[in-house]
Amino acid sequence: MPIQEKCRILEHQKVGPHHYKLTLVSQYISSHAQPGQFVNVKCSESFDPLLRRPISFHRINTQHRTFELLYEVVGRGSELLTKYFVGEELDILGPLGTGFNIDPEKRIHILVGGGMGIAPLLALGEQIQNSKVKSQNALYVLIGANNKEHIFGEEEFRKVTDQVQVATDDGSYGKKGFVSDLLLNFIETELRTHNSELATIYACGPRPMLKAVAEIAQQKKIDCQISMEERMACGIGACKGCATKTAGGYRTVCKHGPVLDAKEIIWN
Ligand SMILES: Cc1cc2nc3c(=O)[nH]c(=O)nc-3n(C[C@H](O)[C@H](O)[C@H](O)COP(=O)(O)OP(=O)(O)OC[C@H]3O[C@@H](n4cnc5c(N)ncnc54)[C@H](O)[C@@H]3O)c2cc1C
Ligand code: FES
């Protein structure tokens, strides 16, 4: 059940050219949030901009009653967010949406993030590694971005697994190419000797990347969960502004998603 709460800012750091990390305090939200869910943030004290902006949980720390958001400045809302200081409060609605489903039968977890798509995957990786069956799980993280400057979270992911691979479109860091190329290569080499029925791919990133990942998953018969990004208004399933076509009809990305089964998504 989401709540609206004024959450105190514990930390607010610039972590990239246009990228910031926010740590917020909330006992309720941190203890109810699931990886893949998001909060809807009011980016100013006034009604301009009118709509809240959706941002995923990057990290959830129940013990410290905090959660982290990693965001990129792309327009007015995210620009206004950068003006908030430590100690001030942000009006937050959450946790919202349906997050990733960690099937206890699965043993191989492959996280695939493109650009800012890595944001919700760190919380997921940490939850997989904190699970009771940790020792039976294999966690692989594949990260991609346009260039080295836009690779985020590598250090944090390396704290949860030593199986991290990186690709950049321009080859300035890691392998040259798309993260979907990394995934295909990974499946055809390292996963070749494993039972693919025990694997799940979890992906988040730009739409063309997600489509490529979903196609690979279908071709290789691997379960795949996709975190979709649509422009949102209410964030609670009321306005239908974020509806997307699925095999089961139109579904709201904010409520049925943002994480959807790749087999359900109609890409055209
Ligand atoms: C479920 C969900 C989770 C998200 N999680 C994160 C996150 O963890 N970190 C992060 O940086 N961003 C995340 N986003 C995207 C973020 O919500 C948008 O970047 C933000 O709303 C832009 O607001 P703005 O006012 O700064 O830009 P605007 O002025 O509103 O838009 C600037 C540009 O961004 C594009 N844009 C705006 N919203 C979206 C969107 N939802 N999807 C795709 N393009 C968009 C616009 O088309 C425009 O080109 C998420 C979006 C969704 C739907
Ligand atoms: S944003 Fe209103 S229904 Fe999804």
GROMACS .gro file of N, CA and C in nm, residues 67-187:
model
  363
   67PHE      N    1   1.616   0.471   0.178
   67PHE     CA    2   1.622   0.419   0.041
   67PHE      C    3   1.695   0.520  -0.046
   68GLU      N    4   1.759   0.466  -0.153
   68GLU     CA    5   1.838   0.552  -0.242
   68GLU      C    6   1.773   0.561  -0.379
   69LEU      N    7   1.785   0.677  -0.439
   69LEU     CA    8   1.741   0.698  -0.578
   69LEU      C    9   1.862   0.746  -0.657
   70LEU      N   10   1.878   0.691  -0.778
   70LEU     CA   11   1.985   0.737  -0.867
   70LEU      C   12   1.915   0.801  -0.986
   71TYR      N   13   1.939   0.930  -1.010
   71TYR     CA   14   1.866   0.992  -1.120
   71TYR      C   15   1.954   1.076  -1.210
   72GLU      N   16   1.908   1.086  -1.335
   72GLU     CA   17   1.978   1.167  -1.435
   72GLU      C   18   1.896   1.292  -1.463
   73VAL      N   19   1.964   1.404  -1.478
   73VAL     CA   20   1.893   1.528  -1.509
   73VAL      C   21   1.866   1.530  -1.660
   74VAL      N   22   1.736   1.524  -1.695
   74VAL     CA   23   1.699   1.524  -1.837
   74VAL      C   24   1.603   1.637  -1.871
   75GLY      N   25   1.545   1.701  -1.771
   75GLY     CA   26   1.447   1.806  -1.798
   75GLY      C   27   1.420   1.885  -1.671
   76ARG      N   28   1.306   1.955  -1.673
   76ARG     CA   29   1.277   2.050  -1.564
   76ARG      C   30   1.262   1.982  -1.426
   77GLY      N   31   1.188   1.873  -1.421
   77GLY     CA   32   1.162   1.808  -1.292
   77GLY      C   33   1.292   1.761  -1.227
   78SER      N   34   1.371   1.689  -1.301
   78SER     CA   35   1.496   1.636  -1.244
   78SER      C   36   1.595   1.749  -1.214
   79GLU      N   37   1.590   1.857  -1.293
   79GLU     CA   38   1.676   1.973  -1.266
   79GLU      C   39   1.637   2.036  -1.131
   80LEU      N   40   1.506   2.048  -1.106
   80LEU     CA   41   1.460   2.107  -0.979
   80LEU      C   42   1.500   2.021  -0.860
   81LEU      N   43   1.503   1.891  -0.882
   81LEU     CA   44   1.542   1.799  -0.773
   81LEU      C   45   1.683   1.827  -0.723
   82THR      N   46   1.770   1.867  -0.815
   82THR     CA   47   1.911   1.888  -0.778
   82THR      C   48   1.926   2.003  -0.677
   83LYS      N   49   1.822   2.090  -0.667
   83LYS     CA   50   1.830   2.209  -0.579
   83LYS      C   51   1.803   2.175  -0.432
   84TYR      N   52   1.761   2.053  -0.407
   84TYR     CA   53   1.731   2.015  -0.267
   84TYR      C   54   1.857   1.980  -0.191
   85PHE      N   55   1.862   2.025  -0.066
   85PHE     CA   56   1.980   2.004   0.018
   85PHE      C   57   1.956   1.897   0.124
   86VAL      N   58   2.065   1.844   0.176
   86VAL     CA   59   2.060   1.751   0.289
   86VAL      C   60   1.986   1.820   0.405
   87GLY      N   61   1.894   1.746   0.470
   87GLY     CA   62   1.818   1.802   0.582
   87GLY      C   63   1.680   1.851   0.539
   88GLU      N   64   1.665   1.887   0.410
   88GLU     CA   65   1.533   1.928   0.360
   88GLU      C   66   1.447   1.803   0.337
   89GLU      N   67   1.317   1.828   0.311
   89GLU     CA   68   1.227   1.714   0.289
   89GLU      C   69   1.173   1.713   0.147
   90LEU      N   70   1.151   1.592   0.096
   90LEU     CA   71   1.090   1.575  -0.037
   90LEU      C   72   0.958   1.502  -0.020
   91ASP      N   73   0.858   1.547  -0.097
   91ASP     CA   74   0.726   1.486  -0.091
   91ASP      C   75   0.727   1.362  -0.182
   92ILE      N   76   0.709   1.247  -0.121
   92ILE     CA   77   0.725   1.119  -0.192
   92ILE      C   78   0.596   1.039  -0.184
   93LEU      N   79   0.560   0.975  -0.296
   93LEU     CA   80   0.447   0.881  -0.298
   93LEU      C   81   0.503   0.744  -0.333
   94GLY      N   82   0.479   0.647  -0.246
   94GLY     CA   83   0.534   0.514  -0.277
   94GLY      C   84   0.522   0.418  -0.161
   95PRO      N   85   0.566   0.294  -0.172
   95PRO     CA   86   0.621   0.237  -0.295
   95PRO      C   87   0.509   0.206  -0.395
   96LEU      N   88   0.543   0.220  -0.525
   96LEU     CA   89   0.444   0.205  -0.631
   96LEU      C   90   0.482   0.093  -0.728
   97GLY      N   91   0.380   0.036  -0.790
   97GLY     CA   92   0.401  -0.059  -0.900
   97GLY      C   93   0.434  -0.200  -0.853
   98THR      N   94   0.457  -0.283  -0.954
   98THR     CA   95   0.491  -0.423  -0.931
   98THR      C   96   0.638  -0.443  -0.968
   99GLY      N   97   0.714  -0.494  -0.872
   99GLY     CA   98   0.858  -0.506  -0.893
   99GLY      C   99   0.898  -0.641  -0.951
  100PHE      N  100   1.026  -0.673  -0.940
  100PHE     CA  101   1.079  -0.801  -0.990
  100PHE      C  102   1.030  -0.915  -0.901
  101ASN      N  103   1.015  -1.031  -0.963
  101ASN     CA  104   0.975  -1.150  -0.889
  101ASN      C  105   1.095  -1.246  -0.885
  102ILE      N  106   1.145  -1.270  -0.764
  102ILE     CA  107   1.258  -1.364  -0.753
  102ILE      C  108   1.202  -1.503  -0.726
  103ASP      N  109   1.201  -1.585  -0.829
  103ASP     CA  110   1.148  -1.721  -0.818
  103ASP      C  111   1.248  -1.807  -0.740
  104PRO      N  112   1.206  -1.864  -0.626
  104PRO     CA  113   1.301  -1.941  -0.543
  104PRO      C  114   1.355  -2.065  -0.614
  105GLU      N  115   1.288  -2.109  -0.722
  105GLU     CA  116   1.335  -2.226  -0.797
  105GLU      C  117   1.453  -2.191  -0.889
  106LYS      N  118   1.468  -2.063  -0.918
  106LYS     CA  119   1.574  -2.022  -1.012
  106LYS      C  120   1.707  -2.011  -0.940
  107ARG      N  121   1.812  -2.048  -1.011
  107ARG     CA  122   1.946  -2.048  -0.950
  107ARG      C  123   2.043  -1.954  -1.020
  108ILE      N  124   2.010  -1.918  -1.145
  108ILE     CA  125   2.102  -1.831  -1.222
  108ILE      C  126   2.029  -1.700  -1.251
  109HIS      N  127   2.081  -1.594  -1.198
  109HIS     CA  128   2.015  -1.464  -1.211
  109HIS      C  129   2.103  -1.373  -1.296
  110ILE      N  130   2.050  -1.328  -1.408
  110ILE     CA  131   2.129  -1.246  -1.501
  110ILE      C  132   2.067  -1.106  -1.507
  111LEU      N  133   2.138  -1.008  -1.454
  111LEU     CA  134   2.088  -0.870  -1.450
  111LEU      C  135   2.149  -0.794  -1.568
  112VAL      N  136   2.062  -0.733  -1.648
  112VAL     CA  137   2.111  -0.663  -1.767
  112VAL      C  138   2.062  -0.518  -1.763
  113GLY      N  139   2.155  -0.423  -1.751
  113GLY     CA  140   2.117  -0.283  -1.739
  113GLY      C  141   2.181  -0.197  -1.846
  114GLY      N  142   2.100  -0.113  -1.910
  114GLY     CA  143   2.154  -0.020  -2.009
  114GLY      C  144   2.138   0.122  -1.959
  115GLY      N  145   2.247   0.200  -1.956
  115GLY     CA  146   2.241   0.340  -1.912
  115GLY      C  147   2.186   0.349  -1.771
  116MET      N  148   2.086   0.438  -1.752
  116MET     CA  149   2.026   0.454  -1.619
  116MET      C  150   1.944   0.333  -1.579
  117GLY      N  151   1.927   0.240  -1.671
  117GLY     CA  152   1.855   0.115  -1.642
  117GLY      C  153   1.920   0.032  -1.533
  118ILE      N  154   2.042   0.065  -1.498
  118ILE     CA  155   2.103  -0.011  -1.387
  118ILE      C  156   2.039   0.029  -1.254
  119ALA      N  157   1.969   0.144  -1.252
  119ALA     CA  158   1.920   0.199  -1.124
  119ALA      C  159   1.843   0.097  -1.039
  120PRO      N  160   1.741   0.029  -1.092
  120PRO     CA  161   1.668  -0.064  -1.005
  120PRO      C  162   1.738  -0.198  -0.985
  121LEU      N  163   1.844  -0.224  -1.062
  121LEU     CA  164   1.906  -0.358  -1.059
  121LEU      C  165   1.997  -0.379  -0.938
  122LEU      N  166   2.048  -0.268  -0.881
  122LEU     CA  167   2.136  -0.286  -0.764
  122LEU      C  168   2.054  -0.339  -0.645
  123ALA      N  169   1.936  -0.280  -0.624
  123ALA     CA  170   1.849  -0.328  -0.515
  123ALA      C  171   1.815  -0.476  -0.536
  124LEU      N  172   1.792  -0.513  -0.662
  124LEU     CA  173   1.759  -0.652  -0.694
  124LEU      C  174   1.878  -0.744  -0.665
  125GLY      N  175   1.997  -0.704  -0.712
  125GLY     CA  176   2.119  -0.784  -0.690
  125GLY      C  177   2.143  -0.803  -0.540
  126GLU      N  178   2.123  -0.695  -0.463
  126GLU     CA  179   2.146  -0.706  -0.318
  126GLU      C  180   2.044  -0.800  -0.254
  127GLN      N  181   1.920  -0.794  -0.303
  127GLN     CA  182   1.819  -0.883  -0.245
  127GLN      C  183   1.848  -1.029  -0.279
  128ILE      N  184   1.890  -1.056  -0.401
  128ILE     CA  185   1.924  -1.194  -0.440
  128ILE      C  186   2.038  -1.245  -0.353
  129GLN      N  187   2.138  -1.161  -0.332
  129GLN     CA  188   2.254  -1.205  -0.253
  129GLN      C  189   2.223  -1.216  -0.103
  130ASN      N  190   2.118  -1.149  -0.058
  130ASN     CA  191   2.081  -1.158   0.084
  130ASN      C  192   1.981  -1.270   0.110
  131SER      N  193   1.940  -1.341   0.002
  131SER     CA  194   1.836  -1.443   0.020
  131SER      C  195   1.892  -1.564   0.093
  132LYS      N  196   1.799  -1.644   0.146
  132LYS     CA  197   1.838  -1.762   0.227
  132LYS      C  198   1.916  -1.863   0.144
  133VAL      N  199   1.884  -1.869   0.012
  133VAL     CA  200   1.949  -1.969  -0.073
  133VAL      C  201   2.069  -1.909  -0.146
  134LYS      N  202   2.127  -1.804  -0.086
  134LYS     CA  203   2.238  -1.731  -0.146
  134LYS      C  204   2.346  -1.825  -0.205
  135SER      N  205   2.385  -1.926  -0.125
  135SER     CA  206   2.497  -2.010  -0.167
  135SER      C  207   2.465  -2.090  -0.293
  136GLN      N  208   2.333  -2.109  -0.320
  136GLN     CA  209   2.297  -2.187  -0.440
  136GLN      C  210   2.273  -2.097  -0.561
  137ASN      N  211   2.281  -1.966  -0.540
  137ASN     CA  212   2.254  -1.872  -0.649
  137ASN      C  213   2.380  -1.829  -0.721
  138ALA      N  214   2.370  -1.814  -0.852
  138ALA     CA  215   2.479  -1.750  -0.928
  138ALA      C  216   2.423  -1.619  -0.981
  139LEU      N  217   2.494  -1.511  -0.954
  139LEU     CA  218   2.446  -1.379  -0.995
  139LEU      C  219   2.544  -1.318  -1.095
  140TYR      N  220   2.492  -1.283  -1.213
  140TYR     CA  221   2.574  -1.222  -1.318
  140TYR      C  222   2.516  -1.084  -1.349
  141VAL      N  223   2.604  -0.986  -1.365
  141VAL     CA  224   2.558  -0.850  -1.396
  141VAL      C  225   2.623  -0.803  -1.525
  142LEU      N  226   2.542  -0.762  -1.620
  142LEU     CA  227   2.592  -0.710  -1.748
  142LEU      C  228   2.545  -0.564  -1.758
  143ILE      N  229   2.643  -0.475  -1.769
  143ILE     CA  230   2.611  -0.331  -1.773
  143ILE      C  231   2.655  -0.273  -1.907
  144GLY      N  232   2.573  -0.184  -1.962
  144GLY     CA  233   2.611  -0.118  -2.086
  144GLY      C  234   2.574   0.029  -2.084
  145ALA      N  235   2.648   0.107  -2.162
  145ALA     CA  236   2.616   0.250  -2.175
  145ALA      C  237   2.683   0.301  -2.303
  146ASN      N  238   2.652   0.427  -2.338
  146ASN     CA  239   2.712   0.484  -2.460
  146ASN      C  240   2.863   0.490  -2.448
  147ASN      N  241   2.910   0.536  -2.331
  147ASN     CA  242   3.054   0.550  -2.311
  147ASN      C  243   3.088   0.537  -2.162
  148LYS      N  244   3.218   0.543  -2.135
  148LYS     CA  245   3.268   0.520  -1.998
  148LYS      C  246   3.203   0.613  -1.894
  149GLU      N  247   3.184   0.740  -1.935
  149GLU     CA  248   3.126   0.840  -1.844
  149GLU      C  249   2.987   0.801  -1.795
  150HIS      N  250   2.918   0.718  -1.874
  150HIS     CA  251   2.780   0.685  -1.841
  150HIS      C  252   2.764   0.545  -1.781
  151ILE      N  253   2.876   0.487  -1.740
  151ILE     CA  254   2.868   0.359  -1.669
  151ILE      C  255   2.855   0.390  -1.520
  152PHE      N  256   2.746   0.345  -1.461
  152PHE     CA  257   2.724   0.368  -1.318
  152PHE      C  258   2.707   0.237  -1.243
  153GLY      N  259   2.744   0.239  -1.118
  153GLY     CA  260   2.714   0.127  -1.028
  153GLY      C  261   2.808   0.010  -1.036
  154GLU      N  262   2.910   0.016  -1.124
  154GLU     CA  263   2.997  -0.101  -1.140
  154GLU      C  264   3.060  -0.142  -1.005
  155GLU      N  265   3.111  -0.042  -0.934
  155GLU     CA  266   3.177  -0.070  -0.805
  155GLU      C  267   3.081  -0.136  -0.706
  156GLU      N  268   2.958  -0.083  -0.699
  156GLU     CA  269   2.859  -0.138  -0.607
  156GLU      C  270   2.821  -0.280  -0.647
  157PHE      N  271   2.806  -0.303  -0.778
  157PHE     CA  272   2.771  -0.439  -0.823
  157PHE      C  273   2.884  -0.537  -0.791
  158ARG      N  274   3.009  -0.490  -0.800
  158ARG     CA  275   3.122  -0.580  -0.771
  158ARG      C  276   3.126  -0.619  -0.624
  159LYS      N  277   3.056  -0.543  -0.539
  159LYS     CA  278   3.048  -0.582  -0.397
  159LYS      C  279   2.948  -0.695  -0.377
  160VAL      N  280   2.853  -0.712  -0.470
  160VAL     CA  281   2.756  -0.821  -0.453
  160VAL      C  282   2.791  -0.945  -0.536
  161THR      N  283   2.872  -0.928  -0.640
  161THR     CA  284   2.915  -1.043  -0.720
  161THR      C  285   3.046  -1.010  -0.792
  162ASP      N  286   3.129  -1.114  -0.814
  162ASP     CA  287   3.250  -1.086  -0.892
  162ASP      C  288   3.226  -1.112  -1.041
  163GLN      N  289   3.100  -1.144  -1.075
  163GLN     CA  290   3.065  -1.172  -1.215
  163GLN      C  291   3.000  -1.049  -1.278
  164VAL      N  292   3.082  -0.948  -1.305
  164VAL     CA  293   3.029  -0.826  -1.365
  164VAL      C  294   3.098  -0.803  -1.500
  165GLN      N  295   3.020  -0.780  -1.604
  165GLN     CA  296   3.078  -0.750  -1.735
  165GLN      C  297   3.025  -0.615  -1.783
  166VAL      N  298   3.111  -0.542  -1.854
  166VAL     CA  299   3.073  -0.407  -1.898
  166VAL      C  300   3.095  -0.394  -2.049
  167ALA      N  301   3.002  -0.323  -2.113
  167ALA     CA  302   3.019  -0.291  -2.256
  167ALA      C  303   2.986  -0.144  -2.278
  168THR      N  304   3.059  -0.081  -2.371
  168THR     CA  305   3.022   0.056  -2.411
  168THR      C  306   3.007   0.060  -2.563
  169ASP      N  307   2.912   0.142  -2.609
  169ASP     CA  308   2.885   0.149  -2.753
  169ASP      C  309   3.011   0.192  -2.829
  170ASP      N  310   3.087   0.287  -2.769
  170ASP     CA  311   3.204   0.341  -2.839
  170ASP      C  312   3.335   0.269  -2.802
  171GLY      N  313   3.327   0.170  -2.715
  171GLY     CA  314   3.446   0.093  -2.678
  171GLY      C  315   3.540   0.166  -2.582
  172SER      N  316   3.492   0.277  -2.523
  172SER     CA  317   3.581   0.353  -2.432
  172SER      C  318   3.603   0.281  -2.299
  173TYR      N  319   3.525   0.178  -2.272
  173TYR     CA  320   3.543   0.099  -2.149
  173TYR      C  321   3.478  -0.038  -2.168
  174GLY      N  322   3.541  -0.141  -2.117
  174GLY     CA  323   3.487  -0.276  -2.131
  174GLY      C  324   3.486  -0.320  -2.277
  175LYS      N  325   3.396  -0.413  -2.309
  175LYS     CA  326   3.385  -0.461  -2.448
  175LYS      C  327   3.316  -0.357  -2.534
  176LYS      N  328   3.353  -0.349  -2.662
  176LYS     CA  329   3.286  -0.255  -2.751
  176LYS      C  330   3.157  -0.320  -2.803
  177GLY      N  331   3.047  -0.250  -2.791
  177GLY     CA  332   2.920  -0.304  -2.841
  177GLY      C  333   2.807  -0.278  -2.745
  178PHE      N  334   2.693  -0.338  -2.777
  178PHE     CA  335   2.574  -0.319  -2.693
  178PHE      C  336   2.571  -0.423  -2.581
  179VAL      N  337   2.499  -0.390  -2.475
  179VAL     CA  338   2.488  -0.483  -2.362
  179VAL      C  339   2.411  -0.610  -2.406
  180SER      N  340   2.325  -0.596  -2.507
  180SER     CA  341   2.253  -0.715  -2.558
  180SER      C  342   2.352  -0.810  -2.628
  181ASP      N  343   2.460  -0.755  -2.688
  181ASP     CA  344   2.565  -0.841  -2.747
  181ASP      C  345   2.636  -0.918  -2.636
  182LEU      N  346   2.660  -0.848  -2.524
  182LEU     CA  347   2.724  -0.913  -2.408
  182LEU      C  348   2.638  -1.029  -2.361
  183LEU      N  349   2.506  -1.005  -2.356
  183LEU     CA  350   2.413  -1.107  -2.307
  183LEU      C  351   2.417  -1.231  -2.398
  184LEU      N  352   2.409  -1.207  -2.528
  184LEU     CA  353   2.408  -1.320  -2.623
  184LEU      C  354   2.537  -1.401  -2.610
  185ASN      N  355   2.649  -1.330  -2.604
  185ASN     CA  356   2.778  -1.396  -2.590
  185ASN      C  357   2.786  -1.474  -2.458
  186PHE      N  358   2.734  -1.414  -2.352
  186PHE     CA  359   2.734  -1.480  -2.221
  186PHE      C  360   2.653  -1.610  -2.225
  187ILE      N  361   2.535  -1.604  -2.286
  187ILE     CA  362   2.448  -1.723  -2.292
  187ILE      C  363   2.516  -1.833  -2.375
   0.00000   0.00000   0.00000
